[in-house]
Amino acid sequence: MSLQSESIEAVGIDNFSPYYNVDMKRSHIRSIGLQSQVIDVDICDSRALHELFKDFQPTHVIHLAAQGGVRASKTDPIPYLMSNQTGFLNVLSASENFGCAKFLYASSSSVYGDLSEAPFQESQTLSAPKSLYALSKLSNELIAKHLPSKDTERIGFRFFTVYGPWGRPDMAVFRLLASSLLGEKFKLTANKDVIRDFTYVKDVSNILIAALSTQTMVSESNILNISAGNPFTLNELFQILEELEIHIEIEETSADPLDVKMTHGSVAKLQESALPVPLTHLRDGIRETWKWMNGIEKDQLRAWFEYSS
Ligand SMILES: NC(=O)c1ccc[n+]([C@@H]2O[C@H](COP(=O)([O-])OP(=O)(O)OC[C@H]3O[C@@H](n4cnc5c(N)ncnc54)[C@H](O)[C@@H]3O)[C@@H](O)[C@H]2O)c1
């Protein structure tokens, strides 16, 4: 399922932030033929956003733009405060002002911190984000809950370690596969027993697209996990890579204290909501991602990889 295959008319907004290689972002857009539909706008610019909403008159908004990554929030906190908070508020306010029916936004499994009991449930009380990134996502949920609402339904989706073709080049799956293809060592900055609920990107987009037209949501808080509900340790991920004959030389470095030890999302609320539940097994998702990466020209892949090293 895609916006194109569902014949949903859409415009995309991105400020092409240099957090990772901008050529990768543009190549992605070109690969799906959407150059003319993605507009260079910064969500922190409320006036530009207002003009865009006035011109396009959207009925639904999927808000994904954000400064991602946990580690950079330690050294460069400004984008987390600007894009993830001011920007979030601007997009939500514009959606309200223009009477959009729905505002769907990306939150993160990082809001659960290290104190939550697995599998993480949306109803758990959260008070201990471990990074400024996690705090910015938790604050989005609070803004969405408390900012007075007119007609716009707000639904926050807590994404769990999304991977797949065109996945972020600072994330483990991309870096593992690219290290193998480029003959580089993979720098491991986590313990091998860290647990992640890896979720395939196509499963995530299917849920978001289905949520555009789903009439009723059961979650009282209007927050839903998007997770496979089937977590793996990094060691198990390495085994899967070996089974797929993707060989990697691993260089162990010290673990980053900002990383949470485990993510494992409950899928119960998602099941009740009648939205599709992620079903792609990690092995199949990795195989697809590997296939995609093998189709990328090596010099280009190396540039994307090295930019985020
Ligand atoms: N990838 C994951 O595992 C994961 C997990 C949890 C949550 N999320 C959330 O999902 C969303 C998408 O994440 P992603 O991994 O695809 O990241 P991404 O960096 O690939 O996509 C985010 C996009 O937002 C754009 N952006 C940043 N600041 C902006 C601004 N001020 N104005 C306009 N555009 C701006 C960036 O240029 C980037 O292209 C984010 O909200 C992220 O926090 C992702």
GROMACS .gro file of C-alpha atoms and ligand atoms in nm:
model
  353
    1MET     CA    1   0.000   0.000   0.000
    2SER     CA    2   0.127   0.350  -0.083
    3LEU     CA    3  -0.023   0.696  -0.114
    4GLN     CA    4   0.020   0.662  -0.492
    5SER     CA    5  -0.141   0.318  -0.517
    6GLU     CA    6  -0.431   0.442  -0.303
    7SER     CA    7  -0.465   0.747  -0.534
    8ILE     CA    8  -0.425   0.982  -0.241
    9GLU     CA    9  -0.315   1.325  -0.355
   10ALA     CA   10  -0.032   1.442  -0.134
   11VAL     CA   11   0.235   1.702  -0.087
   12GLY     CA   12   0.548   1.639   0.120
   13ILE     CA   13   0.744   1.890   0.325
   14ASP     CA   14   1.110   1.853   0.417
   15ASN     CA   15   1.382   2.105   0.496
   16PHE     CA   16   1.648   1.857   0.383
   17SER     CA   17   1.834   1.893   0.709
   18PRO     CA   18   2.200   1.788   0.687
   19TYR     CA   19   2.176   1.540   0.978
   20TYR     CA   20   2.254   1.274   0.720
   21ASN     CA   21   2.357   1.291   0.356
   22VAL     CA   22   2.104   1.508   0.172
   23ASP     CA   23   2.183   1.333  -0.156
   24MET     CA   24   2.031   1.018  -0.004
   25LYS     CA   25   1.707   1.202   0.075
   26ARG     CA   26   1.690   1.346  -0.277
   27SER     CA   27   1.777   1.010  -0.437
   28HIS     CA   28   1.494   0.849  -0.242
   29ILE     CA   29   1.243   1.108  -0.363
   30ARG     CA   30   1.368   1.071  -0.723
   31SER     CA   31   1.343   0.692  -0.702
   32ILE     CA   32   0.969   0.718  -0.639
   33GLY     CA   33   0.920   1.001  -0.888
   34LEU     CA   34   0.796   1.256  -0.636
   35GLN     CA   35   1.039   1.544  -0.702
   36SER     CA   36   0.761   1.788  -0.787
   37GLN     CA   37   0.554   1.693  -0.483
   38VAL     CA   38   0.811   1.741  -0.209
   39ILE     CA   39   0.858   2.103  -0.110
   40ASP     CA   40   1.154   2.248   0.076
   41VAL     CA   41   0.989   2.404   0.381
   42ASP     CA   42   1.107   2.425   0.740
   43ILE     CA   43   0.829   2.341   0.986
   44CYS     CA   44   0.978   2.595   1.227
   45ASP     CA   45   0.870   2.864   0.979
   46SER     CA   46   0.504   2.903   1.075
   47ARG     CA   47   0.438   3.161   0.803
   48ALA     CA   48   0.566   2.935   0.524
   49LEU     CA   49   0.364   2.650   0.670
   50HIS     CA   50   0.052   2.869   0.677
   51GLU     CA   51   0.099   2.960   0.308
   52LEU     CA   52   0.144   2.594   0.217
   53PHE     CA   53  -0.169   2.489   0.405
   54LYS     CA   54  -0.360   2.776   0.239
   55ASP     CA   55  -0.248   2.666  -0.109
   56PHE     CA   56  -0.286   2.294  -0.064
   57GLN     CA   57  -0.581   2.278   0.182
   58PRO     CA   58  -0.493   1.934   0.322
   59THR     CA   59  -0.764   1.729   0.485
   60HIS     CA   60  -0.522   1.494   0.664
   61VAL     CA   61  -0.168   1.538   0.792
   62ILE     CA   62   0.098   1.274   0.859
   63HIS     CA   63   0.369   1.446   1.057
   64LEU     CA   64   0.703   1.264   1.044
   65ALA     CA   65   0.951   1.552   1.011
   66ALA     CA   66   1.183   1.559   1.309
   67GLN     CA   67   1.539   1.559   1.423
   68GLY     CA   68   1.602   1.191   1.479
   69GLY     CA   69   1.869   1.000   1.667
   70VAL     CA   70   1.942   0.972   2.034
   71ARG     CA   71   2.315   1.038   2.040
   72ALA     CA   72   2.327   1.372   1.860
   73SER     CA   73   2.085   1.516   2.115
   74LYS     CA   74   2.374   1.522   2.362
   75THR     CA   75   2.604   1.733   2.146
   76ASP     CA   76   2.359   1.933   1.934
   77PRO     CA   77   2.035   1.985   2.127
   78ILE     CA   78   1.896   2.284   1.933
   79PRO     CA   79   1.726   2.092   1.645
   80TYR     CA   80   1.552   1.869   1.902
   81LEU     CA   81   1.402   2.177   2.063
   82MET     CA   82   1.331   2.360   1.737
   83SER     CA   83   1.212   2.095   1.488
   84ASN     CA   84   1.069   1.848   1.739
   85GLN     CA   85   0.889   2.096   1.963
   86THR     CA   86   0.835   2.434   1.791
   87GLY     CA   87   0.802   2.258   1.454
   88PHE     CA   88   0.563   2.000   1.597
   89LEU     CA   89   0.346   2.270   1.751
   90ASN     CA   90   0.343   2.463   1.422
   91VAL     CA   91   0.227   2.162   1.218
   92LEU     CA   92  -0.037   2.069   1.474
   93SER     CA   93  -0.162   2.429   1.495
   94ALA     CA   94  -0.181   2.462   1.116
   95SER     CA   95  -0.372   2.132   1.097
   96GLU     CA   96  -0.621   2.266   1.352
   97ASN     CA   97  -0.648   2.611   1.192
   98PHE     CA   98  -0.722   2.462   0.853
   99GLY     CA   99  -0.974   2.213   0.992
  100CYS     CA  100  -0.787   1.894   0.901
  101ALA     CA  101  -0.978   1.579   0.995
  102LYS     CA  102  -0.669   1.396   1.121
  103PHE     CA  103  -0.323   1.470   1.248
  104LEU     CA  104  -0.115   1.151   1.266
  105TYR     CA  105   0.232   1.191   1.409
  106ALA     CA  106   0.544   0.988   1.485
  107SER     CA  107   0.636   0.940   1.848
  108SER     CA  108   0.897   0.688   1.956
  109SER     CA  109   0.956   0.377   2.165
  110SER     CA  110   1.230   0.579   2.337
  111VAL     CA  111   0.959   0.744   2.552
  112TYR     CA  112   0.942   0.418   2.752
  113GLY     CA  113   1.296   0.466   2.887
  114ASP     CA  114   1.452   0.183   3.087
  115LEU     CA  115   1.191   0.157   3.361
  116SER     CA  116   0.894   0.021   3.168
  117GLU     CA  117   0.781  -0.338   3.192
  118ALA     CA  118   0.783  -0.542   2.871
  119PRO     CA  119   0.588  -0.569   2.656
  120PHE     CA  120   0.548  -0.190   2.670
  121GLN     CA  121   0.187  -0.081   2.686
  122GLU     CA  122   0.055   0.256   2.581
  123SER     CA  123  -0.123   0.296   2.916
  124GLN     CA  124   0.200   0.288   3.121
  125THR     CA  125   0.287   0.609   3.304
  126LEU     CA  126   0.611   0.750   3.167
  127SER     CA  127   0.839   0.983   3.351
  128ALA     CA  128   1.199   0.896   3.273
  129PRO     CA  129   1.305   0.971   2.914
  130LYS     CA  130   1.678   0.900   2.882
  131SER     CA  131   1.764   1.154   2.616
  132LEU     CA  132   1.659   1.491   2.487
  133TYR     CA  133   1.525   1.312   2.179
  134ALA     CA  134   1.298   1.092   2.394
  135LEU     CA  135   1.192   1.397   2.592
  136SER     CA  136   1.101   1.580   2.270
  137LYS     CA  137   0.879   1.288   2.163
  138LEU     CA  138   0.714   1.262   2.505
  139SER     CA  139   0.648   1.636   2.495
  140ASN     CA  140   0.481   1.593   2.152
  141GLU     CA  141   0.238   1.349   2.309
  142LEU     CA  142   0.163   1.594   2.590
  143ILE     CA  143   0.118   1.886   2.348
  144ALA     CA  144  -0.118   1.673   2.137
  145LYS     CA  145  -0.312   1.580   2.450
  146HIS     CA  146  -0.337   1.925   2.609
  147LEU     CA  147  -0.349   2.175   2.323
  148PRO     CA  148  -0.719   2.263   2.282
  149SER     CA  149  -0.869   2.080   1.988
  150LYS     CA  150  -1.146   2.183   1.750
  151ASP     CA  151  -1.212   1.914   1.494
  152THR     CA  152  -0.877   1.751   1.433
  153GLU     CA  153  -0.835   1.396   1.558
  154ARG     CA  154  -0.477   1.346   1.686
  155ILE     CA  155  -0.312   1.007   1.690
  156GLY     CA  156   0.045   0.950   1.801
  157PHE     CA  157   0.229   0.638   1.684
  158ARG     CA  158   0.525   0.517   1.884
  159PHE     CA  159   0.761   0.375   1.622
  160PHE     CA  160   0.994   0.093   1.729
  161THR     CA  161   1.334   0.073   1.550
  162VAL     CA  162   1.212   0.112   1.193
  163TYR     CA  163   1.440  -0.040   0.929
  164GLY     CA  164   1.421  -0.118   0.558
  165PRO     CA  165   1.510   0.028   0.218
  166TRP     CA  166   1.604   0.398   0.247
  167GLY     CA  167   1.636   0.361   0.625
  168ARG     CA  168   1.839   0.618   0.813
  169PRO     CA  169   2.214   0.568   0.755
  170ASP     CA  170   2.300   0.632   1.120
  171MET     CA  171   2.095   0.331   1.232
  172ALA     CA  172   2.229  -0.016   1.304
  173VAL     CA  173   2.065  -0.214   1.024
  174PHE     CA  174   2.181   0.027   0.754
  175ARG     CA  175   2.530   0.043   0.901
  176LEU     CA  176   2.562  -0.334   0.937
  177LEU     CA  177   2.459  -0.403   0.578
  178ALA     CA  178   2.663  -0.115   0.434
  179SER     CA  179   2.969  -0.224   0.636
  180SER     CA  180   2.942  -0.567   0.480
  181LEU     CA  181   2.894  -0.439   0.125
  182LEU     CA  182   3.173  -0.183   0.152
  183GLY     CA  183   3.417  -0.410   0.335
  184GLU     CA  184   3.426  -0.185   0.642
  185LYS     CA  185   3.430  -0.281   1.009
  186PHE     CA  186   3.103  -0.230   1.194
  187LYS     CA  187   3.154  -0.021   1.507
  188LEU     CA  188   2.933  -0.168   1.776
  189THR     CA  189   2.829   0.101   2.026
  190ALA     CA  190   2.588  -0.119   2.225
  191ASN     CA  191   2.598  -0.442   2.422
  192LYS     CA  192   2.517  -0.752   2.219
  193ASP     CA  193   2.234  -0.838   2.457
  194VAL     CA  194   2.051  -0.512   2.385
  195ILE     CA  195   1.699  -0.599   2.270
  196ARG     CA  196   1.515  -0.423   1.987
  197ASP     CA  197   1.169  -0.468   1.845
  198PHE     CA  198   1.274  -0.414   1.482
  199THR     CA  199   0.982  -0.302   1.264
  200TYR     CA  200   0.985  -0.315   0.886
  201VAL     CA  201   0.922   0.019   0.718
  202LYS     CA  202   0.652  -0.112   0.482
  203ASP     CA  203   0.451  -0.235   0.780
  204VAL     CA  204   0.475   0.114   0.930
  205SER     CA  205   0.361   0.293   0.615
  206ASN     CA  206   0.072   0.046   0.569
  207ILE     CA  207  -0.053   0.135   0.917
  208LEU     CA  208  -0.025   0.509   0.860
  209ILE     CA  209  -0.207   0.493   0.529
  210ALA     CA  210  -0.480   0.271   0.676
  211ALA     CA  211  -0.513   0.512   0.970
  212LEU     CA  212  -0.600   0.796   0.732
  213SER     CA  213  -0.934   0.633   0.663
  214THR     CA  214  -1.002   0.427   0.976
  215GLN     CA  215  -1.302   0.579   1.150
  216THR     CA  216  -1.262   0.470   1.510
  217MET     CA  217  -0.957   0.427   1.725
  218VAL     CA  218  -0.982   0.241   2.050
  219SER     CA  219  -0.686   0.388   2.234
  220GLU     CA  220  -0.812   0.630   2.501
  221SER     CA  221  -0.490   0.827   2.495
  222ASN     CA  222  -0.484   0.824   2.114
  223ILE     CA  223  -0.138   0.674   2.129
  224LEU     CA  224  -0.051   0.346   1.958
  225ASN     CA  225   0.266   0.140   1.944
  226ILE     CA  226   0.386   0.043   1.598
  227SER     CA  227   0.604  -0.254   1.672
  228ALA     CA  228   0.644  -0.606   1.543
  229GLY     CA  229   0.598  -0.726   1.902
  230ASN     CA  230   0.877  -0.975   1.838
  231PRO     CA  231   1.206  -0.843   1.974
  232PHE     CA  232   1.557  -0.971   1.899
  233THR     CA  233   1.891  -0.923   2.074
  234LEU     CA  234   2.172  -0.780   1.864
  235ASN     CA  235   2.335  -1.122   1.888
  236GLU     CA  236   2.028  -1.278   1.727
  237LEU     CA  237   2.037  -1.012   1.456
  238PHE     CA  238   2.401  -1.103   1.385
  239GLN     CA  239   2.298  -1.469   1.356
  240ILE     CA  240   2.030  -1.380   1.102
  241LEU     CA  241   2.287  -1.186   0.901
  242GLU     CA  242   2.518  -1.489   0.903
  243GLU     CA  243   2.231  -1.715   0.791
  244LEU     CA  244   2.174  -1.477   0.499
  245GLU     CA  245   2.547  -1.491   0.425
  246ILE     CA  246   2.595  -1.127   0.506
  247HIS     CA  247   2.934  -1.131   0.672
  248ILE     CA  248   3.043  -0.849   0.898
  249GLU     CA  249   3.357  -0.773   1.091
  250ILE     CA  250   3.257  -0.623   1.423
  251GLU     CA  251   3.466  -0.381   1.624
  252GLU     CA  252   3.338  -0.348   1.979
  253THR     CA  253   3.350  -0.001   2.134
  254SER     CA  254   3.195   0.126   2.458
  255ALA     CA  255   2.816   0.117   2.485
  256ASP     CA  256   2.633   0.448   2.468
  257PRO     CA  257   2.453   0.516   2.799
  258LEU     CA  258   2.173   0.708   2.621
  259ASP     CA  259   2.053   0.391   2.445
  260VAL     CA  260   1.772   0.207   2.620
  261LYS     CA  261   1.845  -0.158   2.705
  262MET     CA  262   1.530  -0.302   2.557
  263THR     CA  263   1.236  -0.212   2.337
  264HIS     CA  264   0.945  -0.452   2.312
  265GLY     CA  265   0.606  -0.312   2.221
  266SER     CA  266   0.270  -0.463   2.296
  267VAL     CA  267   0.061  -0.493   1.979
  268ALA     CA  268  -0.267  -0.546   2.166
  269LYS     CA  269  -0.398  -0.190   2.112
  270LEU     CA  270  -0.300  -0.195   1.748
  271GLN     CA  271  -0.488  -0.522   1.703
  272GLU     CA  272  -0.797  -0.376   1.872
  273SER     CA  273  -0.778  -0.067   1.651
  274ALA     CA  274  -0.841  -0.273   1.336
  275LEU     CA  275  -0.527  -0.132   1.177
  276PRO     CA  276  -0.285  -0.377   1.012
  277VAL     CA  277  -0.032  -0.534   1.249
  278PRO     CA  278   0.335  -0.559   1.141
  279LEU     CA  279   0.395  -0.913   1.016
  280THR     CA  280   0.728  -0.894   0.836
  281HIS     CA  281   0.979  -1.123   1.004
  282LEU     CA  282   1.318  -0.965   1.070
  283ARG     CA  283   1.486  -1.218   0.838
  284ASP     CA  284   1.257  -1.123   0.547
  285GLY     CA  285   1.289  -0.751   0.613
  286ILE     CA  286   1.667  -0.776   0.623
  287ARG     CA  287   1.666  -0.976   0.299
  288GLU     CA  288   1.461  -0.702   0.127
  289THR     CA  289   1.684  -0.428   0.266
  290TRP     CA  290   1.994  -0.615   0.149
  291LYS     CA  291   1.843  -0.651  -0.198
  292TRP     CA  292   1.772  -0.278  -0.208
  293MET     CA  293   2.120  -0.187  -0.088
  294ASN     CA  294   2.283  -0.409  -0.348
  295GLY     CA  295   2.109  -0.200  -0.614
  296ILE     CA  296   2.275   0.121  -0.493
  297GLU     CA  297   2.589   0.231  -0.669
  298LYS     CA  298   2.888   0.162  -0.438
  299ASP     CA  299   3.037   0.515  -0.448
  300GLN     CA  300   2.701   0.661  -0.361
  301LEU     CA  301   2.649   0.414  -0.076
  302ARG     CA  302   2.996   0.489   0.056
  303ALA     CA  303   2.924   0.863   0.057
  304TRP     CA  304   2.601   0.809   0.256
  305PHE     CA  305   2.777   0.569   0.492
  306GLU     CA  306   3.081   0.786   0.555
  307TYR     CA  307   2.877   1.101   0.607
  308SER     CA  308   2.714   0.939   0.912
  309SER     CA  309   3.032   0.778   1.046
  310LIG     N1  310   1.351   0.536   1.225
  310LIG     C1  311   1.311   0.495   1.345
  310LIG     O1  312   1.343   0.385   1.393
  310LIG     C2  313   1.221   0.582   1.430
  310LIG     C3  314   1.188   0.538   1.557
  310LIG     C4  315   1.105   0.616   1.636
  310LIG     C5  316   1.053   0.733   1.586
  310LIG     N2  317   1.088   0.775   1.462
  310LIG     C6  318   1.032   0.901   1.413
  310LIG     O2  319   0.981   0.881   1.283
  310LIG     C7  320   0.994   1.000   1.206
  310LIG     C8  321   1.071   0.971   1.078
  310LIG     O3  322   1.198   0.923   1.116
  310LIG     P1  323   1.308   0.873   1.015
  310LIG     O4  324   1.389   0.774   1.087
  310LIG     O5  325   1.246   0.841   0.883
  310LIG     O6  326   1.399   1.004   1.005
  310LIG     P2  327   1.450   1.088   0.882
  310LIG     O7  328   1.554   1.179   0.938
  310LIG     O8  329   1.485   1.002   0.767
  310LIG     O9  330   1.321   1.171   0.841
  310LIG     C9  331   1.285   1.291   0.904
  310LIG    C10  332   1.286   1.404   0.800
  310LIG    O10  333   1.246   1.523   0.867
  310LIG    C11  334   1.314   1.629   0.806
  310LIG     N3  335   1.318   1.743   0.896
  310LIG    C12  336   1.389   1.757   1.011
  310LIG     N4  337   1.368   1.878   1.065
  310LIG    C13  338   1.280   1.942   0.983
  310LIG    C14  339   1.223   2.071   0.983
  310LIG     N5  340   1.251   2.160   1.079
  310LIG     N6  341   1.138   2.104   0.884
  310LIG    C15  342   1.110   2.017   0.784
  310LIG     N7  343   1.163   1.892   0.777
  310LIG    C16  344   1.247   1.856   0.877
  310LIG    C17  345   1.454   1.576   0.778
  310LIG    O11  346   1.519   1.649   0.675
  310LIG    C18  347   1.425   1.431   0.741
  310LIG    O12  348   1.423   1.413   0.601
  310LIG    C19  349   1.063   1.100   1.299
  310LIG    O13  350   0.963   1.178   1.361
  310LIG    C20  351   1.133   1.013   1.400
  310LIG    O14  352   1.156   1.080   1.521
  310LIG    C21  353   1.171   0.702   1.381
   0.00000   0.00000   0.00000
